[in-house]
Short mmCIF file of C-alpha atoms (C1' of nucleotides) in Angstrom, two decimals:
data_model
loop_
_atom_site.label_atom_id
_atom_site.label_comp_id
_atom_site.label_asym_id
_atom_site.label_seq_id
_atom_site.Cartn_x
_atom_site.Cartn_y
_atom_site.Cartn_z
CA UNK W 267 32.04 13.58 41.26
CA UNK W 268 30.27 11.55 38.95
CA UNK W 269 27.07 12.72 39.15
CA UNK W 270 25.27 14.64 36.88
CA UNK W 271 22.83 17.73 38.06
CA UNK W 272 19.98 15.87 37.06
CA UNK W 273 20.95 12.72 39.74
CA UNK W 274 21.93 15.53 42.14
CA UNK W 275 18.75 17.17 42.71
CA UNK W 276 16.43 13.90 42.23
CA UNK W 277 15.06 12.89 45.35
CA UNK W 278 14.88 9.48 46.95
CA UNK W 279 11.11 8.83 46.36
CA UNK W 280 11.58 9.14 42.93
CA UNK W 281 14.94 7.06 42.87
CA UNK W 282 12.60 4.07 44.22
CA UNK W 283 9.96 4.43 41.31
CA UNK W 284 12.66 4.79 38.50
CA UNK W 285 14.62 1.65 39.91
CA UNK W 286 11.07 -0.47 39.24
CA UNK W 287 10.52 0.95 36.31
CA UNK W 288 13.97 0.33 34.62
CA UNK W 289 13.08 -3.00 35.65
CA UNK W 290 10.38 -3.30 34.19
CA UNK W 291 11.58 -2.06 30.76
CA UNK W 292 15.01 -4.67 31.38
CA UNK W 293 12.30 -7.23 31.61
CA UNK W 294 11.04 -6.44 28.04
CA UNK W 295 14.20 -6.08 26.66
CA UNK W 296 14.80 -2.48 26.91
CA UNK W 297 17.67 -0.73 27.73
CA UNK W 298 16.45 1.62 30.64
CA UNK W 299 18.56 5.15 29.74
CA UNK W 300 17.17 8.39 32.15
CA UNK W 301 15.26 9.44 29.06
CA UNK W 302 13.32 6.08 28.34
CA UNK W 303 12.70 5.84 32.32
CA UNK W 304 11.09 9.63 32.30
CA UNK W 305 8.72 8.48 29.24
CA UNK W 306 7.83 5.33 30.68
CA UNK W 307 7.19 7.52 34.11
CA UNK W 308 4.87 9.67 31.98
CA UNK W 309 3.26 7.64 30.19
CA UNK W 310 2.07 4.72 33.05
CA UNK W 311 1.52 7.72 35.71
CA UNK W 312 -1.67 8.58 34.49
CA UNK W 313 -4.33 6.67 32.87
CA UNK W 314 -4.45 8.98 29.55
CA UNK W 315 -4.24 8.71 26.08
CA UNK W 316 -1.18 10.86 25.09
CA UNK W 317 0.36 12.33 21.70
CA UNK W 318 4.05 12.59 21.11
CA UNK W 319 3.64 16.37 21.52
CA UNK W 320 2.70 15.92 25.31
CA UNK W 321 4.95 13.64 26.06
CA UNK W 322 7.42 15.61 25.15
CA UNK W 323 6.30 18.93 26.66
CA UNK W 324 5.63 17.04 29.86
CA UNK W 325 9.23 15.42 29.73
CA UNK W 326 10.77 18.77 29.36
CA UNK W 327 8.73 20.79 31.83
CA UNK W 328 11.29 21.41 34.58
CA UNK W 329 14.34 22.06 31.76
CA UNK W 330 15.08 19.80 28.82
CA UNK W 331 16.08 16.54 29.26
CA UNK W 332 15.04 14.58 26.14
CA UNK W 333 14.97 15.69 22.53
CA UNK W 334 12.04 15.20 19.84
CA UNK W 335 13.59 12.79 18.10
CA UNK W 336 14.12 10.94 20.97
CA UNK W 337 10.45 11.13 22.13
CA UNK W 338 9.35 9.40 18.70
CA UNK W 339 12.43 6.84 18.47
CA UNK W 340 11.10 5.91 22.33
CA UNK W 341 7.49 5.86 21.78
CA UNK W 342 7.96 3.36 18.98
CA UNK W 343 10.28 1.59 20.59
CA UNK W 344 7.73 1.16 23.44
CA UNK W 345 4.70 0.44 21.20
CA UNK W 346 6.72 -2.01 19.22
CA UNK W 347 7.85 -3.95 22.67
CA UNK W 348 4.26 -4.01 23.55
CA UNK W 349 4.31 -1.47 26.44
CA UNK W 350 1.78 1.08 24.93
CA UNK W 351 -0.93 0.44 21.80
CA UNK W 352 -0.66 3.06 19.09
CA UNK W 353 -4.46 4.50 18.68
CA UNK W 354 -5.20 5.97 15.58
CA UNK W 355 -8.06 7.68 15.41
CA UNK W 356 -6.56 11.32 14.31
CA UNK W 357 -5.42 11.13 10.48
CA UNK W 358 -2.86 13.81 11.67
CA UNK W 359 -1.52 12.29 15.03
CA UNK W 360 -1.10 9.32 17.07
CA UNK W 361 -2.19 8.34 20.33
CA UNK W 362 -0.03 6.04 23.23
CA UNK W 363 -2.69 4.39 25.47
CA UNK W 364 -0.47 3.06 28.34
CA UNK W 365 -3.57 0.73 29.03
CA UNK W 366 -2.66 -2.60 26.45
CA UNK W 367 -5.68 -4.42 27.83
CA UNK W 368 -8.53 -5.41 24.99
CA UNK W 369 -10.60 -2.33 25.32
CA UNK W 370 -12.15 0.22 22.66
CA UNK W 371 -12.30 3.82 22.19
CA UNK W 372 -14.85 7.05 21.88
CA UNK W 373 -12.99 9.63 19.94
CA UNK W 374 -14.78 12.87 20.47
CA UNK W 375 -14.32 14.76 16.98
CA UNK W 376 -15.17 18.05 18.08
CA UNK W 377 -12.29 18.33 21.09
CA UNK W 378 -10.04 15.83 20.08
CA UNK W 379 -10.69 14.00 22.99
CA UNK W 380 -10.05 10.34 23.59
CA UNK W 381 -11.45 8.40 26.44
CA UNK W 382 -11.74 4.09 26.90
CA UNK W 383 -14.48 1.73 26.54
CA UNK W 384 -14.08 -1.39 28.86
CA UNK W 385 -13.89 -4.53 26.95
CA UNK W 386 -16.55 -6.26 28.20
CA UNK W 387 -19.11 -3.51 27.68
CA UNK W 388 -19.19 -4.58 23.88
CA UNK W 389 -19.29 -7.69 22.52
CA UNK W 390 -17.88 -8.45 18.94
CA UNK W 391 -19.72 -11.55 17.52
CA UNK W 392 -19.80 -13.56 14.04
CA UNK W 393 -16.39 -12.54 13.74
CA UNK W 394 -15.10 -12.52 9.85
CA UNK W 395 -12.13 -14.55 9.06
CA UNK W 396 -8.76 -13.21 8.14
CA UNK W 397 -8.09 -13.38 4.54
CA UNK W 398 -5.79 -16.55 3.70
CA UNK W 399 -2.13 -15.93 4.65
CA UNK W 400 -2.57 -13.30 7.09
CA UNK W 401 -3.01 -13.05 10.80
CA UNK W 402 -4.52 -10.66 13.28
CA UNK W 403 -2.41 -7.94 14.78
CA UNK W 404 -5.21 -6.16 16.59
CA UNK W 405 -9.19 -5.05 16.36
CA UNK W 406 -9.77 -1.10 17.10
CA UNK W 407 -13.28 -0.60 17.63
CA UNK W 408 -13.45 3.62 17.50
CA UNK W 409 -17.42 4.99 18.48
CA UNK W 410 -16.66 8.62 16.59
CA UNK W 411 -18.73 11.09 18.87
CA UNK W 412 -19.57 14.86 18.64
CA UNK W 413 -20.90 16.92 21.17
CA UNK W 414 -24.76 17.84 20.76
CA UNK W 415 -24.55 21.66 20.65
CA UNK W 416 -21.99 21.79 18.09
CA UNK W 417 -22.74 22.63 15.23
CA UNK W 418 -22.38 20.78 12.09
CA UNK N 293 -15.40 27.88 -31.66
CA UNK N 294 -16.47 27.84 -27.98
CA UNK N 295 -15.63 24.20 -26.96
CA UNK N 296 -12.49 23.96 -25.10
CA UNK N 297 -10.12 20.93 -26.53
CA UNK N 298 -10.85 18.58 -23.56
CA UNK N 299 -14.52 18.75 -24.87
CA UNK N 300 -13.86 18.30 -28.13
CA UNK N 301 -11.69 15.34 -27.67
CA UNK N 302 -14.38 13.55 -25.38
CA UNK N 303 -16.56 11.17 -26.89
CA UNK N 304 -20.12 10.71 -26.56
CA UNK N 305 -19.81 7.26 -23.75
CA UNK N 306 -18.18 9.54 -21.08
CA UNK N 307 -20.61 12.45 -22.11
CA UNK N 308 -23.35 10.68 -20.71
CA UNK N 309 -21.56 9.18 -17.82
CA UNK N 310 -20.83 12.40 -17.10
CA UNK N 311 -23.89 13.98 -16.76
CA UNK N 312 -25.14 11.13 -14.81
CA UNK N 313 -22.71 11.94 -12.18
CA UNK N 314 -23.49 15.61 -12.49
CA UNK N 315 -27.14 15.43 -11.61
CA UNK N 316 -26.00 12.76 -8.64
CA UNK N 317 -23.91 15.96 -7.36
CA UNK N 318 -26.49 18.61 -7.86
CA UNK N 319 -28.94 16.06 -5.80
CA UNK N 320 -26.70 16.51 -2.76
CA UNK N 321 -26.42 20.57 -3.47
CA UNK N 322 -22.52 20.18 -4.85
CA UNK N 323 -22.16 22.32 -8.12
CA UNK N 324 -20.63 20.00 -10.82
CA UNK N 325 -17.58 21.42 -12.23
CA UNK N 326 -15.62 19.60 -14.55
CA UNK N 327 -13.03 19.01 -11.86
CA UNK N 328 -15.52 17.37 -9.27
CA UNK N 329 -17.09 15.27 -11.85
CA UNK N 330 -13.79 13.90 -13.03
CA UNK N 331 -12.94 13.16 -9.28
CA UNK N 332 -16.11 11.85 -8.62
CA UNK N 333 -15.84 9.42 -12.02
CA UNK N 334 -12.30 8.26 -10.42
CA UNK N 335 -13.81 7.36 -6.97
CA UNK N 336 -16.81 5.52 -7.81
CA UNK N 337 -15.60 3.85 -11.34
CA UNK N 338 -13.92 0.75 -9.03
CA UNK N 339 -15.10 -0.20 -5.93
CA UNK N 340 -11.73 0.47 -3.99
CA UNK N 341 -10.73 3.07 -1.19
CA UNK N 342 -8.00 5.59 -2.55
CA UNK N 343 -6.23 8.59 -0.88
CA UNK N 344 -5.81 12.03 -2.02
CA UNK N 345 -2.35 10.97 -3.75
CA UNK N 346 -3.95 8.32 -5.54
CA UNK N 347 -7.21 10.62 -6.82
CA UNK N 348 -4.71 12.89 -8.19
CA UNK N 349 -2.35 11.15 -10.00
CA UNK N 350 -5.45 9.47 -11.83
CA UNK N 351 -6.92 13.03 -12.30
CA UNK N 352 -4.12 14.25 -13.77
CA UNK N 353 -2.88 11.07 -15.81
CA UNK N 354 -3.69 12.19 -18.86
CA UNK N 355 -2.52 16.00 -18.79
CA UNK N 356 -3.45 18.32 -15.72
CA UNK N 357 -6.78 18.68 -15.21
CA UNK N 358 -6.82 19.42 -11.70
CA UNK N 359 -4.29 20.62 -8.67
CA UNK N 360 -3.87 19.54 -5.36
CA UNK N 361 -5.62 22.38 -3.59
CA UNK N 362 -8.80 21.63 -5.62
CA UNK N 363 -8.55 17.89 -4.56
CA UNK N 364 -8.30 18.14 -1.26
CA UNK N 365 -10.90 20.47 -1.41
CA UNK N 366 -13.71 17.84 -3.30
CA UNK N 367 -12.60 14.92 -1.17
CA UNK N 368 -13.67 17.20 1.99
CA UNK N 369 -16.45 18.32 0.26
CA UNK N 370 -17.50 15.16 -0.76
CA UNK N 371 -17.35 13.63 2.46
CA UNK N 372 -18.61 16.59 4.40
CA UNK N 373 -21.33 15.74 1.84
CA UNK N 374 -21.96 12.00 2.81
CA UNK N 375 -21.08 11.01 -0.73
CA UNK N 376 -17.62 9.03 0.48
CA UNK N 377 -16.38 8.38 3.69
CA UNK N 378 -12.71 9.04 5.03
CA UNK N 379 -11.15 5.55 7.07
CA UNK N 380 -8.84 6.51 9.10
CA UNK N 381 -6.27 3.33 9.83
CA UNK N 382 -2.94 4.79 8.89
CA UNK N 383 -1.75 7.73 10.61
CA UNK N 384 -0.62 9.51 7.56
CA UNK N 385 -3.06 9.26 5.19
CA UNK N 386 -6.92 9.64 4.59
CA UNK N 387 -8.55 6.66 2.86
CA UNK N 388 -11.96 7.81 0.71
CA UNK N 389 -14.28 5.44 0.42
CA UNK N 390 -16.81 5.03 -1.78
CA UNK N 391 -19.08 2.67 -0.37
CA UNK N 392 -21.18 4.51 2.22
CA UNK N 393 -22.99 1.23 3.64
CA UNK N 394 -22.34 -0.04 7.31
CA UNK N 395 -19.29 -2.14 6.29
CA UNK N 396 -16.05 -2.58 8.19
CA UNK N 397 -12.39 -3.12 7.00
CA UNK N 398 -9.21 -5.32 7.18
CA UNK N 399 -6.23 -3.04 7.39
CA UNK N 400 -3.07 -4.93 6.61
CA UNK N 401 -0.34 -3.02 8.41
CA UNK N 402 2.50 -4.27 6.10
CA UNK N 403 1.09 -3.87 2.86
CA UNK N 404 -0.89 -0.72 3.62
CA UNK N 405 -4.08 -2.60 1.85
CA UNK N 406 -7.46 -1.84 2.88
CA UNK N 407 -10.70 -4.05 1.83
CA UNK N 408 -13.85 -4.33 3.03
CA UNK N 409 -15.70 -6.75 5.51
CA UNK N 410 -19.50 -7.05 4.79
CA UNK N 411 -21.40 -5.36 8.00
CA UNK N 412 -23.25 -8.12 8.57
CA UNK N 413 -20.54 -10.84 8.81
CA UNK N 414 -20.19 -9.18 12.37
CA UNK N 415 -22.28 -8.37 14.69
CA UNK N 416 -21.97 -5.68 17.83
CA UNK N 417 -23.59 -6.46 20.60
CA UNK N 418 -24.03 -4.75 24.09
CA UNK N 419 -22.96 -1.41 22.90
CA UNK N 420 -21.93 1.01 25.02
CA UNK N 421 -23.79 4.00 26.01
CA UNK N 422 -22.32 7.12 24.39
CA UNK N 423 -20.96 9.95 26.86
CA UNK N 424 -24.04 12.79 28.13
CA UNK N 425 -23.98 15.54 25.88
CA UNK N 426 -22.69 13.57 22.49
CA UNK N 427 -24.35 12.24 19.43
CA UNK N 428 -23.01 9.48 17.51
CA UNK N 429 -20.25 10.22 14.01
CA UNK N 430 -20.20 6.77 13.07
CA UNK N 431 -18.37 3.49 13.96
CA UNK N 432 -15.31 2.33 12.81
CA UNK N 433 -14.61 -1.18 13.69
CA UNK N 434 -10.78 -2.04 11.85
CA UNK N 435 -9.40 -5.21 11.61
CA UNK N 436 -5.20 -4.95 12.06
CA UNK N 437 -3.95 -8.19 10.13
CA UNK N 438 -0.43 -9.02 9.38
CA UNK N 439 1.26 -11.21 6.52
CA UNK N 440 2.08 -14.28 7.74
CA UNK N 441 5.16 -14.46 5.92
CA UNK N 442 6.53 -10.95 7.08
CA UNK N 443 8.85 -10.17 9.49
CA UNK N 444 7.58 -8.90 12.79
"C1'" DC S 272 38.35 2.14 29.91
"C1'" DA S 273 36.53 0.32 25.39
"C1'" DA S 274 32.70 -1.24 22.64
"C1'" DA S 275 28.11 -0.89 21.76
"C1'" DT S 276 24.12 1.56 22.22
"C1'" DT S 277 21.54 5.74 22.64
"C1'" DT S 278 20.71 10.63 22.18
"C1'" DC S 279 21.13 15.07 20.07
"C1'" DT S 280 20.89 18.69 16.56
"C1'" DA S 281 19.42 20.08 12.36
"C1'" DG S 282 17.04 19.54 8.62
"C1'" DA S 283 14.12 17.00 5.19
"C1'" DC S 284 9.82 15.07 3.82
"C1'" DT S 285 4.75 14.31 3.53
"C1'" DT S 286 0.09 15.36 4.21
"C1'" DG S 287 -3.02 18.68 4.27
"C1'" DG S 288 -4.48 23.55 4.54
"C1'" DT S 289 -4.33 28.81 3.29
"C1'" DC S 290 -4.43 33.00 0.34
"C1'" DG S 291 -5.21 36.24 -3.36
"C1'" DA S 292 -5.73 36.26 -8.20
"C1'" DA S 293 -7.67 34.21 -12.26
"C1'" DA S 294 -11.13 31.25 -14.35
"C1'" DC S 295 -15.43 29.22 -14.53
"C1'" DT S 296 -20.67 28.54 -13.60
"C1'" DG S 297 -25.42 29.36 -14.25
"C1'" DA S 298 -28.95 33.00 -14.14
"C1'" DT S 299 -30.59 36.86 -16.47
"C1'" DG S 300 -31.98 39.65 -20.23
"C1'" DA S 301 -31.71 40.97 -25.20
"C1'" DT J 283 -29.04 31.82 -28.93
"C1'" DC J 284 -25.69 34.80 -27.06
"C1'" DA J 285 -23.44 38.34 -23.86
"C1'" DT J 286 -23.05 39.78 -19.35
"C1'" DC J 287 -22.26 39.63 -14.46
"C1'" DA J 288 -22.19 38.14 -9.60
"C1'" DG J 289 -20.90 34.43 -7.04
"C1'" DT J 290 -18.36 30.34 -6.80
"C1'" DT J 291 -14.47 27.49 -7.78
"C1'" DT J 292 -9.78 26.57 -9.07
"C1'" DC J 293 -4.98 27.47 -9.25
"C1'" DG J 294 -0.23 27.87 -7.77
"C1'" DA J 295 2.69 28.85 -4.50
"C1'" DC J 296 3.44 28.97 -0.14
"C1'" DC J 297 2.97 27.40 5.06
"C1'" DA J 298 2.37 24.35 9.30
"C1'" DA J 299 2.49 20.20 11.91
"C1'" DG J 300 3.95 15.63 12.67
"C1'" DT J 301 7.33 12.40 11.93
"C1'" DC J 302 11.64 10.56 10.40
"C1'" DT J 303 16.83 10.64 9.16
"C1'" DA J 304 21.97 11.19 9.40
"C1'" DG J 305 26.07 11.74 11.46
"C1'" DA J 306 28.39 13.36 15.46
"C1'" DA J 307 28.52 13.34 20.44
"C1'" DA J 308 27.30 11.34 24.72
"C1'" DT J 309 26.01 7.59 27.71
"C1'" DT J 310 25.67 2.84 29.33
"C1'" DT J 311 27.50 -1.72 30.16
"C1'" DG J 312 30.92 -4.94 31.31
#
DNA sequence: CAAATTTCTAGACTTGGTCGAAACTGATGA
DNA sequence: TCATCAGTTTCGACCAAGTCTAGAAATTTG
């Protein structure tokens, strides 16, 4: 036998998704191992901002089957490829947004909580030019937010 | 004798410049101690956005004069304050700011610079309605930009 | 099966915060 | 002006979390 436990007790269902996503991650140029596949799974399932730390507590939730430093080494590799946009709004961690359309951010202060803005409901005009010999990788446009009862 | 030798070494140009800064502290309700002043003399002497590491290596360039406890301390207190305010573009480090105007910033991602972009070179229109229940922190609006010439 | 790539474990490093003890501040009274 | 004293601030030495590194072991590809 071949087969490790892990293949043995996966059902088919999930066989299907993981076969389109290691396609999808092929198609950028990423090798799709079982630990990059249960990321990308992760990650794209739901529409949520994420930090390394729950990425890696979700990956390991049924048993351990990826290690910290492979959670980091994938997320970069991910955000580098283009598949997630690093959002920094935290000076002490960063967020994965599996959504890499233009869109902004509220970053509730008080709970730490990050939800989207859709693009179109701001417009950015008289845009400033880049200084000479430089080019744009990116615009984050953060709304900082606190809840009204808290205090302050 | 009851001057200490950092007084009696100080002439009478940063005597004044120092009390000038001490009233500007007591206006906001911050006691000036010698440590806050010299921090405060550091952040608003140039017109540039330093973090914690930088504040205290020019604190303490000319003998110790202050530790790192107290300096994290006075930049929190200081911004807590509304004096300076913290930019938050790199995920492992706090940028202080001295300018407390509307202004947004370029944040080249290979160099680590930061500068500033005059608020009113851009303009935000259709802005979105905040969340029920929240009040507004601020707005960070950060340009990413790249070296041409860099490696990507 | 062999070569190349990826993952793992363990630990190091940085930023930023905490704690009790020591030093300083500024108000008061002589 | 000077001494005193309560309250505040600073210090120094740790601690915690997030992230990265190195080399060895495992996995993937062809």
């Amino acid at each position: 036998m071949t087969y490790t436990h892990a293949m043995e007790t996966r059902n088919t269902l999930k066989i299907d998704t993981d076969q389109d996503i290691a396609s999808q991650l092929r198609k950028v140029g990423i090798t799709p191992t079982q630990q990059r596949v249960q990321i990308a799974e992760i990650l794209f399932a739901r529409p949520q901002h994420m930090s390394a730390d729950q990425v890696l507590a979700l990956v390991n939730r049924d048993g351990p089957t990826a290690s910290k430093a492979t959670i980091y080494n994938t997320l970069g590799l991910f955000a580098r490829k283009g598949l997630v946009r690093e959002v920094i709004v935290d000076p002490s961690k960063v967020f994965y947004d599996s959504n890499t359309t233009i869109h902004h951010h509220f970053f509730n202060v008080d709970t730490g909580e990050l939800t989207d803005i859709p693009a179109d409901d701001l417009i950015l005009n008289n845009m400033p030019e880049l200084p000479p010999g430089t080019e744009s990788a990116g615009i984050d446009v953060i709304f900082r937010i606190r809840s009204r009862d808290a205090r302050h």
